């Protein structure tokens, strides 16, 4: 390694003469060394300058991303309320994950008069809060059954409207809502979604989609789409898609919210088709990308 500090030869004394003055060569050596060491402001040592710094191992943070989807219908029970978009599948996840809200309660489902219907009557709540969009499970509960409107209840005991008509006597229900996307690292994120909407009415209706961060609506994040009307016996369809960039702190969560002008519009999943073979249509696809530079940890 070159002698970058220009250390004088051994034959040159440090101090010389009757006044004991430091030799110019040594003064230059010490001054250069002090300067190269950052004037005392960094972690390098004189040994580092002479033989080179010790080898360091660096660890680059893994790429940060997430890909999620839903494969169920998501119904709108009332234009007077808004709904969170939910997910049932995690395709890829590294530093971005889903979180769920849950509730356990006792109740019945009927028409309010002992016949099959869509009235959920909750008589007691063991834990959690019942929320719109919450998917219900339990003995005999229809697959994909979910809460679509408040009645006399608004999170606890009372009545609610569910998506599918059933006749269920008193039993324990578990409600789960997977709508929150949590990031593990701070930085700028790109949230990109596509949602398959369907309209069963002969009238076209509007829907709106926006982001909600940590339970608070993100200003100016709303978008409006018009869903075509049903024609010739075929429901109207439209894919709503866009991306949104936003700054997130570690453990912040993001939700995508939606509102419909009329309950004939819903988020639709479609099964795989044949003749010719075509893949299934998820109701929701959400991808999350990390846009800030990865942190390098020494």
PDB file of C-alpha atoms in Angstrom:
ATOM      1  CA  UNK A   1       0.000   0.000   0.000  1.00  0.00           C
ATOM      2  CA  UNK A   2       1.452   3.452  -0.816  1.00  0.00           C
ATOM      3  CA  UNK A   3       2.724   5.583   2.050  1.00  0.00           C
ATOM      4  CA  UNK A   4      -0.129   8.098   1.785  1.00  0.00           C
ATOM      5  CA  UNK A   5       0.903   9.905   4.954  1.00  0.00           C
ATOM      6  CA  UNK A   6       4.480  10.452   3.662  1.00  0.00           C
ATOM      7  CA  UNK A   7       6.039   9.151   6.887  1.00  0.00           C
ATOM      8  CA  UNK A   8       9.673  10.313   7.063  1.00  0.00           C
ATOM      9  CA  UNK A   9      12.559   7.884   6.901  1.00  0.00           C
ATOM     10  CA  UNK A  10      13.938   6.555  10.160  1.00  0.00           C
ATOM     11  CA  UNK A  11      17.099   8.622   9.820  1.00  0.00           C
ATOM     12  CA  UNK A  12      15.139  11.878  10.160  1.00  0.00           C
ATOM     13  CA  UNK A  13      14.867  12.879  13.830  1.00  0.00           C
ATOM     14  CA  UNK A  14      11.578  14.247  15.114  1.00  0.00           C
ATOM     15  CA  UNK A  15      13.183  17.145  17.001  1.00  0.00           C
ATOM     16  CA  UNK A  16      16.457  18.774  16.124  1.00  0.00           C
ATOM     17  CA  UNK A  17      18.526  21.816  16.981  1.00  0.00           C
ATOM     18  CA  UNK A  18      19.151  23.732  20.182  1.00  0.00           C
ATOM     19  CA  UNK A  19      15.536  24.971  20.267  1.00  0.00           C
ATOM     20  CA  UNK A  20      14.091  21.425  20.015  1.00  0.00           C
ATOM     21  CA  UNK A  21      11.959  22.366  16.997  1.00  0.00           C
ATOM     22  CA  UNK A  22      10.016  19.621  15.163  1.00  0.00           C
ATOM     23  CA  UNK A  23      11.478  18.788  11.792  1.00  0.00           C
ATOM     24  CA  UNK A  24       9.480  19.932   8.766  1.00  0.00           C
ATOM     25  CA  UNK A  25       9.119  16.356   7.465  1.00  0.00           C
ATOM     26  CA  UNK A  26       7.544  15.169  10.732  1.00  0.00           C
ATOM     27  CA  UNK A  27       5.286  18.216  10.999  1.00  0.00           C
ATOM     28  CA  UNK A  28       3.984  17.505   7.498  1.00  0.00           C
ATOM     29  CA  UNK A  29       3.431  13.848   8.415  1.00  0.00           C
ATOM     30  CA  UNK A  30       1.373  14.626  11.514  1.00  0.00           C
ATOM     31  CA  UNK A  31      -0.603  17.383   9.789  1.00  0.00           C
ATOM     32  CA  UNK A  32      -1.429  15.147   6.801  1.00  0.00           C
ATOM     33  CA  UNK A  33      -2.446  12.304   9.113  1.00  0.00           C
ATOM     34  CA  UNK A  34      -4.780  14.551  11.107  1.00  0.00           C
ATOM     35  CA  UNK A  35      -6.362  15.872   7.914  1.00  0.00           C
ATOM     36  CA  UNK A  36      -6.832  12.400   6.398  1.00  0.00           C
ATOM     37  CA  UNK A  37      -8.435  11.219   9.630  1.00  0.00           C
ATOM     38  CA  UNK A  38     -11.168  13.814   9.101  1.00  0.00           C
ATOM     39  CA  UNK A  39      -9.828  16.344  11.576  1.00  0.00           C
ATOM     40  CA  UNK A  40     -10.960  14.017  14.338  1.00  0.00           C
ATOM     41  CA  UNK A  41     -14.539  13.738  13.020  1.00  0.00           C
ATOM     42  CA  UNK A  42     -14.742  10.172  11.614  1.00  0.00           C
ATOM     43  CA  UNK A  43     -14.123   6.591  12.676  1.00  0.00           C
ATOM     44  CA  UNK A  44     -10.891   5.929  10.742  1.00  0.00           C
ATOM     45  CA  UNK A  45      -7.601   5.402  12.562  1.00  0.00           C
ATOM     46  CA  UNK A  46      -3.962   5.907  11.649  1.00  0.00           C
ATOM     47  CA  UNK A  47      -3.681   2.153  11.245  1.00  0.00           C
ATOM     48  CA  UNK A  48      -6.469   2.294   8.665  1.00  0.00           C
ATOM     49  CA  UNK A  49      -4.443   4.824   6.688  1.00  0.00           C
ATOM     50  CA  UNK A  50      -1.271   2.710   6.804  1.00  0.00           C
ATOM     51  CA  UNK A  51      -2.623  -0.807   6.203  1.00  0.00           C
ATOM     52  CA  UNK A  52      -6.198  -0.151   5.062  1.00  0.00           C
ATOM     53  CA  UNK A  53      -9.484  -0.495   7.021  1.00  0.00           C
ATOM     54  CA  UNK A  54     -10.676  -3.879   8.186  1.00  0.00           C
ATOM     55  CA  UNK A  55     -13.001  -5.741   5.845  1.00  0.00           C
ATOM     56  CA  UNK A  56     -16.665  -5.022   6.552  1.00  0.00           C
ATOM     57  CA  UNK A  57     -19.680  -7.164   5.808  1.00  0.00           C
ATOM     58  CA  UNK A  58     -22.697  -5.313   4.455  1.00  0.00           C
ATOM     59  CA  UNK A  59     -26.254  -6.564   4.443  1.00  0.00           C
ATOM     60  CA  UNK A  60     -28.702  -5.111   1.962  1.00  0.00           C
ATOM     61  CA  UNK A  61     -32.335  -5.215   3.053  1.00  0.00           C
ATOM     62  CA  UNK A  62     -34.455  -7.634   1.081  1.00  0.00           C
ATOM     63  CA  UNK A  63     -36.706  -6.128  -1.603  1.00  0.00           C
ATOM     64  CA  UNK A  64     -39.984  -4.805  -0.198  1.00  0.00           C
ATOM     65  CA  UNK A  65     -43.218  -5.677  -1.985  1.00  0.00           C
ATOM     66  CA  UNK A  66     -46.636  -7.250  -1.643  1.00  0.00           C
ATOM     67  CA  UNK A  67     -49.252  -8.769  -3.945  1.00  0.00           C
ATOM     68  CA  UNK A  68     -52.750  -9.586  -2.719  1.00  0.00           C
ATOM     69  CA  UNK A  69     -56.133 -10.486  -4.184  1.00  0.00           C
ATOM     70  CA  UNK A  70     -59.696 -11.404  -3.346  1.00  0.00           C
ATOM     71  CA  UNK A  71     -61.728 -14.117  -5.031  1.00  0.00           C
ATOM     72  CA  UNK A  72     -65.189 -13.500  -3.595  1.00  0.00           C
ATOM     73  CA  UNK A  73     -68.055 -11.164  -4.403  1.00  0.00           C
ATOM     74  CA  UNK A  74     -68.168  -8.025  -2.258  1.00  0.00           C
ATOM     75  CA  UNK A  75     -71.670  -6.589  -2.034  1.00  0.00           C
ATOM     76  CA  UNK A  76     -72.867  -3.078  -1.275  1.00  0.00           C
ATOM     77  CA  UNK A  77     -75.778  -3.174   1.158  1.00  0.00           C
ATOM     78  CA  UNK A  78     -76.439   0.557   1.335  1.00  0.00           C
ATOM     79  CA  UNK A  79     -75.411   3.728  -0.445  1.00  0.00           C
ATOM     80  CA  UNK A  80     -75.526   5.467   2.947  1.00  0.00           C
ATOM     81  CA  UNK A  81     -72.297   3.798   4.134  1.00  0.00           C
ATOM     82  CA  UNK A  82     -68.822   3.016   2.781  1.00  0.00           C
ATOM     83  CA  UNK A  83     -66.972  -0.304   2.722  1.00  0.00           C
ATOM     84  CA  UNK A  84     -63.364  -1.443   2.962  1.00  0.00           C
ATOM     85  CA  UNK A  85     -62.059  -3.581   0.106  1.00  0.00           C
ATOM     86  CA  UNK A  86     -61.033  -6.951   1.522  1.00  0.00           C
ATOM     87  CA  UNK A  87     -58.517  -9.649   0.537  1.00  0.00           C
ATOM     88  CA  UNK A  88     -58.490 -13.420   0.900  1.00  0.00           C
ATOM     89  CA  UNK A  89     -55.177 -14.354  -0.742  1.00  0.00           C
ATOM     90  CA  UNK A  90     -51.568 -13.273  -0.298  1.00  0.00           C
ATOM     91  CA  UNK A  91     -49.581 -14.015  -3.461  1.00  0.00           C
ATOM     92  CA  UNK A  92     -46.265 -12.449  -2.414  1.00  0.00           C
ATOM     93  CA  UNK A  93     -45.190 -10.653   0.736  1.00  0.00           C
ATOM     94  CA  UNK A  94     -41.867  -9.144   1.824  1.00  0.00           C
ATOM     95  CA  UNK A  95     -42.123  -6.254   4.254  1.00  0.00           C
ATOM     96  CA  UNK A  96     -45.810  -5.711   3.378  1.00  0.00           C
ATOM     97  CA  UNK A  97     -48.501  -7.838   5.037  1.00  0.00           C
ATOM     98  CA  UNK A  98     -52.228  -8.012   5.652  1.00  0.00           C
ATOM     99  CA  UNK A  99     -53.898  -7.636   9.027  1.00  0.00           C
ATOM    100  CA  UNK A 100     -57.373  -8.708  10.045  1.00  0.00           C
ATOM    101  CA  UNK A 101     -60.049  -7.501  12.446  1.00  0.00           C
ATOM    102  CA  UNK A 102     -62.072 -10.216  14.154  1.00  0.00           C
ATOM    103  CA  UNK A 103     -65.208 -10.605  16.258  1.00  0.00           C
ATOM    104  CA  UNK A 104     -66.806 -13.600  17.977  1.00  0.00           C
ATOM    105  CA  UNK A 105     -70.501 -13.383  18.783  1.00  0.00           C
ATOM    106  CA  UNK A 106     -73.755 -15.306  19.213  1.00  0.00           C
ATOM    107  CA  UNK A 107     -76.713 -14.757  16.909  1.00  0.00           C
ATOM    108  CA  UNK A 108     -79.202 -16.012  14.319  1.00  0.00           C
ATOM    109  CA  UNK A 109     -79.846 -15.466  10.608  1.00  0.00           C
ATOM    110  CA  UNK A 110     -83.408 -15.407   9.263  1.00  0.00           C
ATOM    111  CA  UNK A 111     -85.908 -12.989   7.782  1.00  0.00           C
ATOM    112  CA  UNK A 112     -86.857 -11.612  11.190  1.00  0.00           C
ATOM    113  CA  UNK A 113     -89.873 -13.936  11.348  1.00  0.00           C
ATOM    114  CA  UNK A 114     -88.288 -17.388  11.586  1.00  0.00           C
ATOM    115  CA  UNK A 115     -87.880 -18.037   7.846  1.00  0.00           C
ATOM    116  CA  UNK A 116     -84.838 -17.875   5.568  1.00  0.00           C
ATOM    117  CA  UNK A 117     -83.582 -14.332   5.153  1.00  0.00           C
ATOM    118  CA  UNK A 118     -80.694 -11.903   5.431  1.00  0.00           C
ATOM    119  CA  UNK A 119     -81.259 -10.513   8.925  1.00  0.00           C
ATOM    120  CA  UNK A 120     -78.422 -11.258  11.318  1.00  0.00           C
ATOM    121  CA  UNK A 121     -79.559 -10.793  14.909  1.00  0.00           C
ATOM    122  CA  UNK A 122     -76.659 -10.580  17.371  1.00  0.00           C
ATOM    123  CA  UNK A 123     -77.597 -11.357  20.972  1.00  0.00           C
ATOM    124  CA  UNK A 124     -74.137 -11.201  22.591  1.00  0.00           C
ATOM    125  CA  UNK A 125     -70.565 -10.360  21.614  1.00  0.00           C
ATOM    126  CA  UNK A 126     -67.694 -12.315  23.176  1.00  0.00           C
ATOM    127  CA  UNK A 127     -64.894 -10.295  21.590  1.00  0.00           C
ATOM    128  CA  UNK A 128     -64.148  -7.721  18.916  1.00  0.00           C
ATOM    129  CA  UNK A 129     -66.360  -5.345  16.959  1.00  0.00           C
ATOM    130  CA  UNK A 130     -68.670  -6.309  14.078  1.00  0.00           C
ATOM    131  CA  UNK A 131     -67.828  -4.236  10.997  1.00  0.00           C
ATOM    132  CA  UNK A 132     -69.155  -3.867   7.460  1.00  0.00           C
ATOM    133  CA  UNK A 133     -67.556  -6.298   5.029  1.00  0.00           C
ATOM    134  CA  UNK A 134     -66.743  -8.815   7.795  1.00  0.00           C
ATOM    135  CA  UNK A 135     -66.841 -12.403   6.484  1.00  0.00           C
ATOM    136  CA  UNK A 136     -68.742 -14.810   8.727  1.00  0.00           C
ATOM    137  CA  UNK A 137     -67.869 -18.415   9.511  1.00  0.00           C
ATOM    138  CA  UNK A 138     -69.466 -20.985  11.788  1.00  0.00           C
ATOM    139  CA  UNK A 139     -71.519 -24.154  11.673  1.00  0.00           C
ATOM    140  CA  UNK A 140     -73.796 -24.096   8.637  1.00  0.00           C
ATOM    141  CA  UNK A 141     -72.789 -20.601   7.521  1.00  0.00           C
ATOM    142  CA  UNK A 142     -72.776 -20.127   3.735  1.00  0.00           C
ATOM    143  CA  UNK A 143     -69.297 -19.746   2.274  1.00  0.00           C
ATOM    144  CA  UNK A 144     -68.578 -16.061   1.634  1.00  0.00           C
ATOM    145  CA  UNK A 145     -71.393 -14.850   3.882  1.00  0.00           C
ATOM    146  CA  UNK A 146     -70.586 -11.296   4.984  1.00  0.00           C
ATOM    147  CA  UNK A 147     -72.071  -8.260   6.709  1.00  0.00           C
ATOM    148  CA  UNK A 148     -73.280  -5.626   4.230  1.00  0.00           C
ATOM    149  CA  UNK A 149     -75.367  -3.186   6.280  1.00  0.00           C
ATOM    150  CA  UNK A 150     -76.117  -2.030   9.802  1.00  0.00           C
ATOM    151  CA  UNK A 151     -79.590  -2.408  11.239  1.00  0.00           C
ATOM    152  CA  UNK A 152     -80.081  -1.657  14.898  1.00  0.00           C
ATOM    153  CA  UNK A 153     -76.533  -2.834  15.581  1.00  0.00           C
ATOM    154  CA  UNK A 154     -73.374  -0.846  14.843  1.00  0.00           C
ATOM    155  CA  UNK A 155     -70.598  -3.106  16.088  1.00  0.00           C
ATOM    156  CA  UNK A 156     -72.253  -4.950  18.966  1.00  0.00           C
ATOM    157  CA  UNK A 157     -75.642  -6.387  19.906  1.00  0.00           C
ATOM    158  CA  UNK A 158     -78.426  -5.657  17.385  1.00  0.00           C
ATOM    159  CA  UNK A 159     -79.419  -6.481  13.821  1.00  0.00           C
ATOM    160  CA  UNK A 160     -77.400  -6.433  10.596  1.00  0.00           C
ATOM    161  CA  UNK A 161     -77.976  -7.340   6.957  1.00  0.00           C
ATOM    162  CA  UNK A 162     -75.878 -10.146   5.460  1.00  0.00           C
ATOM    163  CA  UNK A 163     -75.183 -10.998   1.843  1.00  0.00           C
ATOM    164  CA  UNK A 164     -76.893 -14.404   1.514  1.00  0.00           C
ATOM    165  CA  UNK A 165     -80.310 -15.574   2.691  1.00  0.00           C
ATOM    166  CA  UNK A 166     -80.186 -18.375   5.274  1.00  0.00           C
ATOM    167  CA  UNK A 167     -82.101 -19.855   8.172  1.00  0.00           C
ATOM    168  CA  UNK A 168     -79.752 -20.388  11.107  1.00  0.00           C
ATOM    169  CA  UNK A 169     -80.809 -20.776  14.718  1.00  0.00           C
ATOM    170  CA  UNK A 170     -78.719 -19.381  17.561  1.00  0.00           C
ATOM    171  CA  UNK A 171     -75.032 -20.269  17.296  1.00  0.00           C
ATOM    172  CA  UNK A 172     -71.526 -18.859  17.524  1.00  0.00           C
ATOM    173  CA  UNK A 173     -70.225 -16.829  14.593  1.00  0.00           C
ATOM    174  CA  UNK A 174     -66.695 -15.664  13.900  1.00  0.00           C
ATOM    175  CA  UNK A 175     -66.360 -12.543  11.776  1.00  0.00           C
ATOM    176  CA  UNK A 176     -63.110 -11.680  10.007  1.00  0.00           C
ATOM    177  CA  UNK A 177     -62.244  -8.659   7.901  1.00  0.00           C
ATOM    178  CA  UNK A 178     -58.880  -8.647   6.095  1.00  0.00           C
ATOM    179  CA  UNK A 179     -58.585  -5.135   4.682  1.00  0.00           C
ATOM    180  CA  UNK A 180     -55.463  -3.552   6.200  1.00  0.00           C
ATOM    181  CA  UNK A 181     -52.109  -3.557   4.390  1.00  0.00           C
ATOM    182  CA  UNK A 182     -49.297  -2.968   6.905  1.00  0.00           C
ATOM    183  CA  UNK A 183     -45.765  -1.891   5.934  1.00  0.00           C
ATOM    184  CA  UNK A 184     -42.780  -2.870   8.086  1.00  0.00           C
ATOM    185  CA  UNK A 185     -40.438  -0.139   6.850  1.00  0.00           C
ATOM    186  CA  UNK A 186     -40.710   3.622   6.424  1.00  0.00           C
ATOM    187  CA  UNK A 187     -40.561   5.147   2.943  1.00  0.00           C
ATOM    188  CA  UNK A 188     -42.507   5.939  -0.208  1.00  0.00           C
ATOM    189  CA  UNK A 189     -44.873   3.230  -1.436  1.00  0.00           C
ATOM    190  CA  UNK A 190     -46.831   2.713  -4.642  1.00  0.00           C
ATOM    191  CA  UNK A 191     -50.256   1.093  -4.129  1.00  0.00           C
ATOM    192  CA  UNK A 192     -51.752  -0.180  -7.380  1.00  0.00           C
ATOM    193  CA  UNK A 193     -55.124  -1.899  -7.680  1.00  0.00           C
ATOM    194  CA  UNK A 194     -57.572  -3.285 -10.195  1.00  0.00           C
ATOM    195  CA  UNK A 195     -61.141  -4.124  -9.183  1.00  0.00           C
ATOM    196  CA  UNK A 196     -63.812  -5.911 -11.245  1.00  0.00           C
ATOM    197  CA  UNK A 197     -67.177  -4.168 -10.840  1.00  0.00           C
ATOM    198  CA  UNK A 198     -70.521  -5.507 -12.089  1.00  0.00           C
ATOM    199  CA  UNK A 199     -73.941  -3.863 -12.400  1.00  0.00           C
ATOM    200  CA  UNK A 200     -77.169  -5.887 -12.439  1.00  0.00           C
ATOM    201  CA  UNK A 201     -79.415  -2.866 -13.100  1.00  0.00           C
ATOM    202  CA  UNK A 202     -80.686  -1.456 -16.388  1.00  0.00           C
ATOM    203  CA  UNK A 203     -79.406   1.913 -15.109  1.00  0.00           C
ATOM    204  CA  UNK A 204     -75.747   2.856 -14.956  1.00  0.00           C
ATOM    205  CA  UNK A 205     -74.425   3.947 -11.555  1.00  0.00           C
ATOM    206  CA  UNK A 206     -71.323   5.580 -10.144  1.00  0.00           C
ATOM    207  CA  UNK A 207     -68.860   4.141  -7.656  1.00  0.00           C
ATOM    208  CA  UNK A 208     -65.976   5.817  -5.842  1.00  0.00           C
ATOM    209  CA  UNK A 209     -62.665   4.453  -4.550  1.00  0.00           C
ATOM    210  CA  UNK A 210     -60.173   6.107  -2.194  1.00  0.00           C
ATOM    211  CA  UNK A 211     -57.409   5.338   0.275  1.00  0.00           C
ATOM    212  CA  UNK A 212     -57.666   5.394   4.069  1.00  0.00           C
ATOM    213  CA  UNK A 213     -54.395   5.525   6.047  1.00  0.00           C
ATOM    214  CA  UNK A 214     -54.379   4.491   9.708  1.00  0.00           C
ATOM    215  CA  UNK A 215     -58.157   4.925   9.808  1.00  0.00           C
ATOM    216  CA  UNK A 216     -58.161   8.417   8.266  1.00  0.00           C
ATOM    217  CA  UNK A 217     -59.248   9.157   4.667  1.00  0.00           C
ATOM    218  CA  UNK A 218     -56.307  10.338   2.545  1.00  0.00           C
ATOM    219  CA  UNK A 219     -57.135  13.791   1.106  1.00  0.00           C
ATOM    220  CA  UNK A 220     -57.546  13.976  -2.679  1.00  0.00           C
ATOM    221  CA  UNK A 221     -57.176  10.198  -3.120  1.00  0.00           C
ATOM    222  CA  UNK A 222     -60.727   9.600  -4.401  1.00  0.00           C
ATOM    223  CA  UNK A 223     -61.634   8.439  -7.927  1.00  0.00           C
ATOM    224  CA  UNK A 224     -65.059   8.101  -9.544  1.00  0.00           C
ATOM    225  CA  UNK A 225     -66.114   5.508 -12.133  1.00  0.00           C
ATOM    226  CA  UNK A 226     -69.409   4.930 -13.933  1.00  0.00           C
ATOM    227  CA  UNK A 227     -70.399   1.264 -14.149  1.00  0.00           C
ATOM    228  CA  UNK A 228     -72.296   0.427 -17.359  1.00  0.00           C
ATOM    229  CA  UNK A 229     -75.872  -0.825 -17.111  1.00  0.00           C
ATOM    230  CA  UNK A 230     -77.058  -4.359 -17.798  1.00  0.00           C
ATOM    231  CA  UNK A 231     -77.763  -4.952 -21.507  1.00  0.00           C
ATOM    232  CA  UNK A 232     -79.204  -7.931 -23.379  1.00  0.00           C
ATOM    233  CA  UNK A 233     -79.304 -10.073 -20.272  1.00  0.00           C
ATOM    234  CA  UNK A 234     -75.639  -9.425 -19.487  1.00  0.00           C
ATOM    235  CA  UNK A 235     -74.474  -7.445 -16.487  1.00  0.00           C
ATOM    236  CA  UNK A 236     -72.507  -4.298 -17.111  1.00  0.00           C
ATOM    237  CA  UNK A 237     -68.809  -4.564 -16.210  1.00  0.00           C
ATOM    238  CA  UNK A 238     -65.888  -2.263 -15.652  1.00  0.00           C
ATOM    239  CA  UNK A 239     -62.360  -2.639 -14.281  1.00  0.00           C
ATOM    240  CA  UNK A 240     -61.386   0.237 -11.989  1.00  0.00           C
ATOM    241  CA  UNK A 241     -57.612   0.573 -11.814  1.00  0.00           C
ATOM    242  CA  UNK A 242     -55.014   3.148 -10.789  1.00  0.00           C
ATOM    243  CA  UNK A 243     -51.930   3.616  -8.641  1.00  0.00           C
ATOM    244  CA  UNK A 244     -51.263   5.962  -5.742  1.00  0.00           C
ATOM    245  CA  UNK A 245     -47.912   6.967  -4.212  1.00  0.00           C
ATOM    246  CA  UNK A 246     -47.769   7.891  -0.537  1.00  0.00           C
ATOM    247  CA  UNK A 247     -45.278   8.184   2.313  1.00  0.00           C
ATOM    248  CA  UNK A 248     -45.641   5.550   5.044  1.00  0.00           C
ATOM    249  CA  UNK A 249     -44.030   5.143   8.454  1.00  0.00           C
ATOM    250  CA  UNK A 250     -43.103   1.735   9.853  1.00  0.00           C
ATOM    251  CA  UNK A 251     -46.256  -0.189  10.900  1.00  0.00           C
ATOM    252  CA  UNK A 252     -48.613   2.255   9.174  1.00  0.00           C
ATOM    253  CA  UNK A 253     -51.557   0.556   7.472  1.00  0.00           C
ATOM    254  CA  UNK A 254     -53.511   1.374   4.343  1.00  0.00           C
ATOM    255  CA  UNK A 255     -57.070   0.453   3.375  1.00  0.00           C
ATOM    256  CA  UNK A 256     -58.865   0.893   0.064  1.00  0.00           C
ATOM    257  CA  UNK A 257     -62.444   2.101   0.559  1.00  0.00           C
ATOM    258  CA  UNK A 258     -65.397   2.018  -1.843  1.00  0.00           C
ATOM    259  CA  UNK A 259     -68.860   3.479  -2.154  1.00  0.00           C
ATOM    260  CA  UNK A 260     -71.641   2.711  -4.637  1.00  0.00           C
ATOM    261  CA  UNK A 261     -74.524   4.897  -5.743  1.00  0.00           C
ATOM    262  CA  UNK A 262     -76.797   1.844  -5.828  1.00  0.00           C
ATOM    263  CA  UNK A 263     -76.664  -1.665  -4.350  1.00  0.00           C
ATOM    264  CA  UNK A 264     -77.063  -3.251  -7.793  1.00  0.00           C
ATOM    265  CA  UNK A 265     -73.346  -2.534  -8.256  1.00  0.00           C
ATOM    266  CA  UNK A 266     -70.928  -4.901  -6.555  1.00  0.00           C
ATOM    267  CA  UNK A 267     -67.346  -6.172  -6.728  1.00  0.00           C
ATOM    268  CA  UNK A 268     -67.459  -9.425  -8.677  1.00  0.00           C
ATOM    269  CA  UNK A 269     -65.276 -12.540  -8.826  1.00  0.00           C
ATOM    270  CA  UNK A 270     -65.687 -14.845 -11.820  1.00  0.00           C
ATOM    271  CA  UNK A 271     -64.848 -18.534 -12.087  1.00  0.00           C
ATOM    272  CA  UNK A 272     -62.569 -19.965 -14.755  1.00  0.00           C
ATOM    273  CA  UNK A 273     -64.272 -20.438 -18.136  1.00  0.00           C
ATOM    274  CA  UNK A 274     -64.138 -22.982 -20.933  1.00  0.00           C
ATOM    275  CA  UNK A 275     -64.579 -22.979 -24.711  1.00  0.00           C
ATOM    276  CA  UNK A 276     -61.815 -21.846 -24.912  1.00  0.00           C
ATOM    277  CA  UNK A 277     -60.193 -22.182 -21.481  1.00  0.00           C
ATOM    278  CA  UNK A 278     -59.783 -18.874 -19.654  1.00  0.00           C
ATOM    279  CA  UNK A 279     -58.543 -18.232 -16.091  1.00  0.00           C
ATOM    280  CA  UNK A 280     -60.678 -17.044 -13.225  1.00  0.00           C
ATOM    281  CA  UNK A 281     -61.221 -13.328 -12.616  1.00  0.00           C
ATOM    282  CA  UNK A 282     -60.284 -12.161  -9.100  1.00  0.00           C
ATOM    283  CA  UNK A 283     -62.593  -9.513  -7.730  1.00  0.00           C
ATOM    284  CA  UNK A 284     -59.617  -7.493  -6.429  1.00  0.00           C
ATOM    285  CA  UNK A 285     -55.900  -7.362  -7.241  1.00  0.00           C
ATOM    286  CA  UNK A 286     -53.624  -5.147  -5.148  1.00  0.00           C
ATOM    287  CA  UNK A 287     -49.862  -4.777  -5.529  1.00  0.00           C
ATOM    288  CA  UNK A 288     -47.610  -2.720  -3.267  1.00  0.00           C
ATOM    289  CA  UNK A 289     -44.123  -1.558  -4.316  1.00  0.00           C
ATOM    290  CA  UNK A 290     -41.444   0.146  -2.230  1.00  0.00           C
ATOM    291  CA  UNK A 291     -40.101   3.211  -4.037  1.00  0.00           C
ATOM    292  CA  UNK A 292     -37.454   4.486  -1.612  1.00  0.00           C
ATOM    293  CA  UNK A 293     -33.827   3.317  -1.811  1.00  0.00           C
ATOM    294  CA  UNK A 294     -33.193   0.102   0.164  1.00  0.00           C
ATOM    295  CA  UNK A 295     -31.370   0.674   3.434  1.00  0.00           C
ATOM    296  CA  UNK A 296     -27.829  -0.729   3.573  1.00  0.00           C
ATOM    297  CA  UNK A 297     -26.871  -2.013   7.000  1.00  0.00           C
ATOM    298  CA  UNK A 298     -23.138  -2.416   7.783  1.00  0.00           C
TER     299      UNK A 298
END
